[in-house]
XYZ file of C-alpha atoms in Angstrom:
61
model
C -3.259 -4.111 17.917
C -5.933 -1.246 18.112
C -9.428 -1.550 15.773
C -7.934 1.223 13.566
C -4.999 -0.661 12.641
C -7.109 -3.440 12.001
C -9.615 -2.087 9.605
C -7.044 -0.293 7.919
C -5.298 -3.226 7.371
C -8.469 -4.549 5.966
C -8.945 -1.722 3.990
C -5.185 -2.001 2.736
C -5.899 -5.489 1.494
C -9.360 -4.770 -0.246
C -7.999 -2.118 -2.285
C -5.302 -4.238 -3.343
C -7.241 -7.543 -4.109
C -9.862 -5.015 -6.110
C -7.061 -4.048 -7.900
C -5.851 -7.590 -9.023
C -8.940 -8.629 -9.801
C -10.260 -5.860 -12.100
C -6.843 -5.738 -13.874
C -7.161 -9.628 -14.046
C -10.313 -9.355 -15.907
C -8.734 -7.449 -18.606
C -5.851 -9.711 -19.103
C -3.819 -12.055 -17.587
C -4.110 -12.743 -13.756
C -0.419 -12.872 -13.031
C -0.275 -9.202 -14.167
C -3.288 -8.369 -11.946
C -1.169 -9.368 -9.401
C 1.969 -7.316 -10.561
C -0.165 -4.505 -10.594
C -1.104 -4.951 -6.891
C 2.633 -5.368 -5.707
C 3.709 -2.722 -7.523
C 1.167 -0.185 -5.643
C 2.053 -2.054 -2.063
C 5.544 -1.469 -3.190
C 4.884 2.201 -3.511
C 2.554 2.826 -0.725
C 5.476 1.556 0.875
C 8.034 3.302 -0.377
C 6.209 6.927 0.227
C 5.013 5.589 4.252
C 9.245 5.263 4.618
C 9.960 8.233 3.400
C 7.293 9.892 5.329
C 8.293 8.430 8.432
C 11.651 9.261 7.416
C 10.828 13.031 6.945
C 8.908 13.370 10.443
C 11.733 11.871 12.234
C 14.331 13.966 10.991
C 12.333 17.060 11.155
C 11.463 15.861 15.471
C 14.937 15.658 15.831
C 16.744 19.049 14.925
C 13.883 21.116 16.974
């Protein structure tokens, strides 16, 4: 694992505990917490797709 993926990683995670935590302080912490999965979830979803898109564009040159 290269330094890059490592402090993006850490990055990744910092975002996502900020995230928690300042919608925690508003209201409940369980919410906080749906708030962070839910942007994982779609950081996710758009990094498949992406990949996804590159792939199949690689392919049919």
């Amino acid at each position: 694992m290269s330094s890059v993926q490592q402090v993006g990683g850490a990055l990744g995670v910092a975002v996502l505990v900020a995230l928690a935590a300042g919608r925690a302080q508003a209201a409940d912490p369980s919410e906080g917490f749906s708030l962070a999965l839910t942007v994982a979830a779609a950081l996710l979803a758009f990094g498949a797709l992406l990949v996804a898109a590159l792939l199949g564009k690689g392919s049919r040159a």
